[in-house]
């Protein structure tokens, strides 16, 4: 008979909250937000570097499957860096590019202008102030149109 032992490890936050005189949930959340906000510049730098990688001239010796993988990796890193900071429009644009790259033929024939358009759109989204919601919406609408034309199934899944 096999016995499975489960040791539940408590986080530092849980320990601080449970301690007599410990911190409240509100204070803990405020501290977490402050810590996260301190990382926003680093996240924006990661996003900018990955956009630059998408816009860079490709290595002529890189075979199509590796080029697709590199572009997919750059796009997914944009999602990873943007999502904690509610940069939903960047995440949406990068997810759309990931979907297009996923559907691309591995033997060649992907229209790389699509990746360039997505990367340029993400560059603009990154530079826009948060209050420019109309411009952000217009960019995402146009990117969705690209998805709709290149991935017919995207029309049903996005609605």
Coordinates of N, CA and C in Angstrom, one line a residue:
X1 N 0.8 -1.2 0.0 CA 0.0 0.0 0.0 C 0.9 1.2 0.0
X2 N 0.6 2.2 -0.9 CA 1.4 3.4 -1.0 C 0.7 4.5 -0.2
X3 N 1.5 5.2 0.6 CA 0.9 6.3 1.3 C 1.5 7.6 0.7
X4 N 0.5 8.5 0.5 CA 0.9 9.8 -0.1 C 0.8 10.8 1.0
X5 N 1.9 11.5 1.2 CA 1.9 12.6 2.3 C 1.9 13.9 1.6
X6 N 1.0 14.8 2.0 CA 0.9 16.1 1.4 C 1.3 17.2 2.4
X7 N 2.4 17.9 2.2 CA 2.8 19.0 3.0 C 2.3 20.3 2.4
X8 N 1.4 20.9 3.0 CA 1.0 22.2 2.5 C 1.9 23.3 2.9
X9 N 2.5 24.0 2.0 CA 3.4 25.1 2.3 C 2.6 26.4 2.3
X10 N 2.7 27.2 3.3 CA 2.0 28.4 3.4 C 2.9 29.5 2.9
X11 N 2.3 30.4 2.2 CA 3.0 31.6 1.6 C 3.4 32.6 2.8
X12 N 4.3 33.4 2.5 CA 4.7 34.4 3.5 C 3.5 35.4 3.7
X13 N 2.8 35.7 2.7 CA 1.6 36.5 2.9 C 0.6 35.9 3.8
X14 N 0.3 34.6 3.7 CA -0.6 34.0 4.6 C -0.1 34.0 6.0
X15 N 1.2 33.7 6.1 CA 1.7 33.8 7.5 C 1.7 35.1 8.1
X16 N 2.0 36.2 7.3 CA 1.9 37.6 7.8 C 0.5 37.9 8.2
X17 N -0.5 37.4 7.5 CA -1.9 37.8 7.8 C -2.4 37.0 9.0
X18 N -1.9 35.8 9.2 CA -2.4 35.0 10.3 C -1.8 35.3 11.6
X19 N -0.6 36.0 11.6 CA 0.1 36.4 12.8 C -0.7 37.4 13.6
X20 N -0.8 37.3 14.9 CA -1.5 38.3 15.7 C -0.8 39.7 15.4
X21 N -1.7 40.6 15.1 CA -1.2 42.0 14.7 C -0.7 42.0 13.3
X22 N -1.0 40.9 12.5 CA -0.5 40.8 11.1 C -1.2 41.9 10.2
X23 N -0.8 41.8 9.0 CA -1.3 42.8 8.0 C -2.7 42.4 7.5
X24 N -3.5 43.4 7.2 CA -4.8 43.1 6.6 C -4.8 42.8 5.1
X25 N -5.8 42.3 4.6 CA -5.9 41.9 3.2 C -5.7 43.2 2.4
X26 N -6.3 44.3 2.8 CA -6.2 45.5 2.0 C -4.8 46.1 2.0
X27 N -4.1 46.0 3.1 CA -2.7 46.4 3.1 C -1.9 45.5 2.3
X28 N -2.1 44.2 2.4 CA -1.3 43.3 1.6 C -1.5 43.5 0.1
X29 N -2.8 43.8 -0.3 CA -3.1 44.1 -1.7 C -2.4 45.4 -2.2
X30 N -2.4 46.4 -1.3 CA -1.8 47.6 -1.7 C -0.3 47.4 -1.8
X31 N 0.3 46.6 -1.0 CA 1.8 46.4 -1.1 C 2.1 45.6 -2.4
X32 N 1.2 44.6 -2.7 CA 1.4 43.8 -3.9 C 1.3 44.7 -5.1
X33 N 0.3 45.6 -5.1 CA 0.1 46.5 -6.3 C 1.4 47.4 -6.4
X34 N 1.9 47.9 -5.3 CA 3.1 48.8 -5.3 C 4.3 48.0 -5.9
X35 N 4.4 46.7 -5.4 CA 5.5 45.9 -5.9 C 5.4 45.6 -7.4
X36 N 4.1 45.4 -7.9 CA 3.9 45.1 -9.3 C 4.1 46.3 -10.1
X37 N 3.6 47.5 -9.6 CA 3.8 48.8 -10.4 C 5.3 49.1 -10.6
X38 N 6.1 48.7 -9.7 CA 7.6 48.9 -9.8 C 8.2 48.1 -10.9
X39 N 7.5 47.0 -11.3 CA 8.0 46.2 -12.4 C 7.5 46.6 -13.8
X40 N 6.6 47.6 -13.9 CA 5.9 47.9 -15.1 C 6.9 48.5 -16.2
X41 N 7.9 49.2 -15.8 CA 8.9 49.7 -16.7 C 9.7 48.5 -17.3
X42 N 10.0 47.6 -16.5 CA 10.7 46.4 -17.0 C 9.9 45.6 -18.0
X43 N 8.6 45.5 -17.7 CA 7.6 44.8 -18.6 C 7.6 45.5 -19.9
X44 N 7.5 46.9 -19.9 CA 7.4 47.7 -21.1 C 8.7 47.5 -21.9
X45 N 9.8 47.3 -21.3 CA 11.1 47.1 -22.0 C 11.1 45.7 -22.6
X46 N 10.6 44.7 -22.0 CA 10.4 43.4 -22.5 C 9.5 43.4 -23.7
X47 N 8.4 44.1 -23.6 CA 7.5 44.2 -24.7 C 8.2 44.9 -25.9
X48 N 8.8 46.0 -25.7 CA 9.5 46.7 -26.7 C 10.6 45.9 -27.4
X49 N 11.3 45.1 -26.7 CA 12.4 44.2 -27.2 C 11.8 43.2 -28.1
X50 N 10.6 42.6 -27.7 CA 10.0 41.6 -28.5 C 9.3 42.1 -29.7
X51 N 8.8 43.3 -29.6 CA 8.3 44.0 -30.8 C 9.4 44.2 -31.8
X52 N 10.5 44.7 -31.3 CA 11.7 44.9 -32.2 C 12.2 43.6 -32.8
X53 N 12.1 42.5 -32.1 CA 12.5 41.2 -32.7 C 11.5 40.8 -33.8
X54 N 10.3 41.1 -33.6 CA 9.3 40.8 -34.7 C 9.5 41.7 -35.9
X55 N 10.0 42.9 -35.7 CA 10.2 43.9 -36.8 C 11.6 43.7 -37.5
X56 N 12.5 43.0 -36.8 CA 13.9 42.9 -37.3 C 13.9 42.1 -38.6
X57 N 14.9 42.4 -39.4 CA 15.1 41.7 -40.7 C 15.5 40.3 -40.3
X58 N 14.8 39.3 -40.9 CA 15.1 37.9 -40.5 C 16.4 37.4 -41.0
X59 N 17.0 36.5 -40.3 CA 18.2 35.8 -40.7 C 17.9 35.0 -41.9
X60 N 18.6 35.2 -43.0 CA 18.3 34.5 -44.3 C 18.6 33.0 -44.2
X61 N 19.3 32.6 -43.2 CA 19.6 31.2 -43.1 C 18.6 30.5 -42.2
X62 N 17.7 31.2 -41.6 CA 16.7 30.6 -40.7 C 15.6 29.9 -41.5
X63 N 15.4 28.7 -41.2 CA 14.3 27.9 -42.0 C 13.0 28.4 -41.4
X64 N 12.0 28.2 -42.3 CA 10.6 28.7 -42.0 C 10.1 28.3 -40.6
X65 N 10.2 27.0 -40.3 CA 9.6 26.6 -39.0 C 10.3 27.2 -37.8
X66 N 11.6 27.5 -37.9 CA 12.3 28.1 -36.8 C 11.9 29.6 -36.8
X67 N 11.7 30.2 -37.9 CA 11.3 31.6 -38.0 C 9.9 31.8 -37.4
X68 N 9.0 30.9 -37.7 CA 7.7 30.9 -37.1 C 7.7 30.7 -35.6
X69 N 8.6 29.8 -35.1 CA 8.7 29.6 -33.7 C 9.3 30.8 -33.0
X70 N 10.3 31.5 -33.6 CA 10.8 32.6 -33.0 C 9.8 33.8 -32.9
X71 N 9.0 33.9 -33.9 CA 8.0 35.0 -33.9 C 6.9 34.6 -32.9
X72 N 6.6 33.4 -32.8 CA 5.6 33.0 -31.8 C 6.1 33.2 -30.4
X73 N 7.3 32.9 -30.2 CA 7.9 33.1 -28.9 C 7.9 34.6 -28.5
X74 N 8.3 35.4 -29.4 CA 8.3 36.9 -29.2 C 6.9 37.4 -28.9
X75 N 5.9 36.9 -29.6 CA 4.6 37.3 -29.4 C 4.0 36.8 -28.1
X76 N 4.3 35.6 -27.7 CA 3.9 35.1 -26.4 C 4.6 35.8 -25.2
X77 N 5.8 36.2 -25.4 CA 6.5 37.0 -24.4 C 5.8 38.3 -24.2
X78 N 5.3 38.9 -25.2 CA 4.6 40.2 -25.1 C 3.4 40.0 -24.3
X79 N 2.7 38.9 -24.5 CA 1.5 38.5 -23.7 C 1.9 38.4 -22.2
X80 N 2.9 37.6 -22.0 CA 3.4 37.4 -20.6 C 3.8 38.7 -19.9
X81 N 4.4 39.6 -20.6 CA 4.8 40.8 -20.0 C 3.7 41.8 -19.8
X82 N 2.7 41.8 -20.7 CA 1.7 42.8 -20.7 C 0.5 42.4 -19.8
X83 N 0.2 41.2 -19.6 CA -1.0 40.8 -18.9 C -1.0 41.2 -17.5
X84 N 0.0 41.2 -16.7 CA -0.1 41.6 -15.3 C -0.4 43.1 -15.1
X85 N -0.3 43.9 -16.2 CA -0.5 45.3 -16.1 C -1.7 45.8 -16.9
X86 N -2.6 44.9 -17.1 CA -3.9 45.2 -17.8 C -3.7 45.9 -19.1
X87 N -2.7 45.5 -19.9 CA -2.5 46.0 -21.2 C -3.2 45.0 -22.2
X88 N -4.5 45.0 -22.0 CA -5.3 44.0 -22.7 C -5.3 44.1 -24.2
X89 N -5.1 45.3 -24.7 CA -5.1 45.5 -26.1 C -3.8 44.9 -26.7
X90 N -2.7 45.1 -26.0 CA -1.4 44.4 -26.5 C -1.6 42.9 -26.4
X91 N -2.2 42.4 -25.4 CA -2.4 41.0 -25.3 C -3.3 40.5 -26.4
X92 N -4.3 41.2 -26.7 CA -5.2 40.8 -27.8 C -4.5 40.8 -29.2
X93 N -3.7 41.8 -29.4 CA -2.9 41.9 -30.7 C -1.9 40.7 -30.7
X94 N -1.2 40.5 -29.7 CA -0.2 39.4 -29.6 C -0.8 38.1 -29.7
X95 N -2.0 37.9 -29.1 CA -2.7 36.6 -29.2 C -3.1 36.3 -30.6
X96 N -3.6 37.4 -31.3 CA -4.0 37.2 -32.7 C -2.8 36.8 -33.6
X97 N -1.7 37.4 -33.3 CA -0.5 37.0 -34.1 C -0.1 35.6 -33.8
X98 N -0.2 35.2 -32.5 CA 0.1 33.8 -32.2 C -0.8 32.8 -32.9
X99 N -2.1 33.2 -33.0 CA -3.1 32.4 -33.7 C -2.7 32.2 -35.2
X100 N -2.3 33.3 -35.8 CA -1.9 33.3 -37.2 C -0.7 32.5 -37.4
X101 N 0.3 32.6 -36.5 CA 1.5 31.9 -36.6 C 1.3 30.4 -36.4
X102 N 0.4 30.1 -35.5 CA 0.0 28.7 -35.2 C -0.6 28.0 -36.5
X103 N -1.4 28.8 -37.2 CA -2.0 28.3 -38.4 C -1.1 28.3 -39.7
X104 N 0.0 28.9 -39.5 CA 0.9 29.1 -40.7 C 1.4 27.7 -41.2
X105 N 1.5 27.6 -42.5 CA 2.1 26.3 -43.0 C 3.6 26.2 -42.7
X106 N 4.0 25.1 -42.1 CA 5.4 24.9 -41.6 C 6.4 24.8 -42.8
X107 N 5.9 24.5 -43.9 CA 6.8 24.3 -45.1 C 7.1 25.6 -45.8
X108 N 6.5 26.7 -45.4 CA 6.7 28.0 -46.0 C 5.4 28.5 -46.6
X109 N 5.5 29.8 -47.0 CA 4.3 30.4 -47.6 C 3.5 31.3 -46.7
X110 N 4.0 31.5 -45.5 CA 3.4 32.5 -44.6 C 3.6 33.9 -45.1
X111 N 2.6 34.7 -45.1 CA 2.8 36.1 -45.5 C 3.3 36.9 -44.3
X112 N 4.6 37.1 -44.3 CA 5.3 37.8 -43.2 C 4.9 39.3 -43.0
X113 N 4.2 39.8 -44.0 CA 3.7 41.2 -43.9 C 2.7 41.2 -42.7
X114 N 2.0 40.1 -42.5 CA 1.0 40.1 -41.4 C 1.7 40.3 -40.1
X115 N 2.8 39.6 -39.9 CA 3.5 39.7 -38.6 C 4.0 41.1 -38.5
X116 N 4.5 41.7 -39.5 CA 5.0 43.1 -39.5 C 3.9 44.1 -39.1
X117 N 2.7 43.9 -39.7 CA 1.6 44.8 -39.4 C 1.2 44.6 -37.9
X118 N 1.1 43.4 -37.4 CA 0.8 43.2 -36.0 C 1.9 43.8 -35.1
X119 N 3.1 43.6 -35.4 CA 4.2 44.2 -34.6 C 4.1 45.7 -34.6
X120 N 3.9 46.3 -35.8 CA 3.8 47.8 -35.9 C 2.6 48.3 -35.1
X121 N 1.5 47.5 -35.1 CA 0.3 47.9 -34.3 C 0.6 47.8 -32.9
X122 N 1.3 46.8 -32.4 CA 1.7 46.6 -31.0 C 2.6 47.8 -30.6
X123 N 3.5 48.2 -31.5 CA 4.4 49.3 -31.2 C 3.6 50.6 -30.9
X124 N 2.6 50.8 -31.8 CA 1.7 52.0 -31.6 C 0.9 51.8 -30.3
X125 N 0.3 50.7 -30.0 CA -0.4 50.5 -28.8 C 0.4 50.7 -27.6
X126 N 1.7 50.3 -27.6 CA 2.6 50.5 -26.5 C 2.8 52.0 -26.2
X127 N 2.9 52.8 -27.3 CA 3.2 54.2 -27.2 C 2.0 55.1 -26.9
X128 N 0.8 54.6 -27.1 CA -0.4 55.4 -26.9 C -0.7 55.6 -25.4
X129 N -1.1 56.8 -25.0 CA -1.5 57.0 -23.6 C -2.8 56.2 -23.3
X130 N -3.0 55.8 -22.1 CA -4.2 55.0 -21.8 C -5.5 55.6 -22.2
X131 N -5.6 57.0 -22.2 CA -6.8 57.6 -22.5 C -7.2 57.6 -23.9
X132 N -6.3 57.2 -24.8 CA -6.6 57.1 -26.3 C -7.3 55.8 -26.6
X133 N -8.5 55.6 -26.0 CA -9.2 54.4 -26.2 C -9.8 54.3 -27.6
X134 N -10.2 55.4 -28.2 CA -10.7 55.3 -29.6 C -9.7 54.8 -30.5
X135 N -8.4 55.2 -30.4 CA -7.4 54.8 -31.3 C -7.1 53.3 -31.0
X136 N -7.0 52.9 -29.8 CA -6.8 51.5 -29.4 C -7.9 50.6 -30.0
X137 N -9.1 51.0 -29.9 CA -10.2 50.2 -30.4 C -10.1 50.1 -31.9
X138 N -9.7 51.2 -32.6 CA -9.6 51.2 -34.1 C -8.5 50.2 -34.5
X139 N -7.4 50.2 -33.8 CA -6.3 49.3 -34.1 C -6.7 47.9 -34.0
X140 N -7.3 47.6 -32.8 CA -7.8 46.2 -32.6 C -8.8 45.8 -33.6
X141 N -9.7 46.7 -34.0 CA -10.7 46.3 -35.0 C -10.1 46.0 -36.3
X142 N -9.1 46.7 -36.7 CA -8.4 46.4 -38.0 C -7.6 45.1 -37.9
X143 N -7.0 44.8 -36.7 CA -6.3 43.6 -36.6 C -7.2 42.4 -36.6
X144 N -8.4 42.6 -36.0 CA -9.4 41.5 -36.0 C -9.9 41.2 -37.5
X145 N -9.9 42.3 -38.3 CA -10.3 42.1 -39.7 C -9.2 41.2 -40.4
X146 N -8.0 41.5 -40.1 CA -6.9 40.6 -40.6 C -7.1 39.2 -40.2
X147 N -7.4 39.0 -38.9 CA -7.6 37.6 -38.4 C -8.8 37.0 -39.1
X148 N -9.9 37.8 -39.3 CA -11.1 37.2 -39.9 C -10.8 36.8 -41.3
X149 N -10.0 37.6 -42.0 CA -9.7 37.2 -43.4 C -8.7 36.0 -43.6
X150 N -7.8 36.0 -42.6 CA -6.7 34.9 -42.7 C -7.1 33.7 -42.0
X151 N -7.9 33.8 -41.0 CA -8.4 32.6 -40.2 C -9.9 32.7 -40.1
X152 N -10.6 32.1 -41.0 CA -12.1 32.2 -41.0 C -12.7 31.7 -39.7
X153 N -12.1 30.8 -39.0 CA -12.6 30.3 -37.7 C -12.5 31.4 -36.7
X154 N -11.7 32.4 -36.8 CA -11.5 33.5 -35.8 C -12.8 34.3 -35.7
X155 N -13.6 34.4 -36.8 CA -14.8 35.2 -36.7 C -15.8 34.6 -35.7
X156 N -15.9 33.3 -35.7 CA -16.8 32.6 -34.7 C -16.3 32.7 -33.3
X157 N -15.0 32.5 -33.1 CA -14.4 32.4 -31.8 C -14.3 33.7 -31.1
X158 N -14.2 34.8 -31.8 CA -14.1 36.1 -31.2 C -15.4 36.8 -30.9
X159 N -16.5 36.3 -31.4 CA -17.8 36.9 -31.2 C -18.3 36.6 -29.9

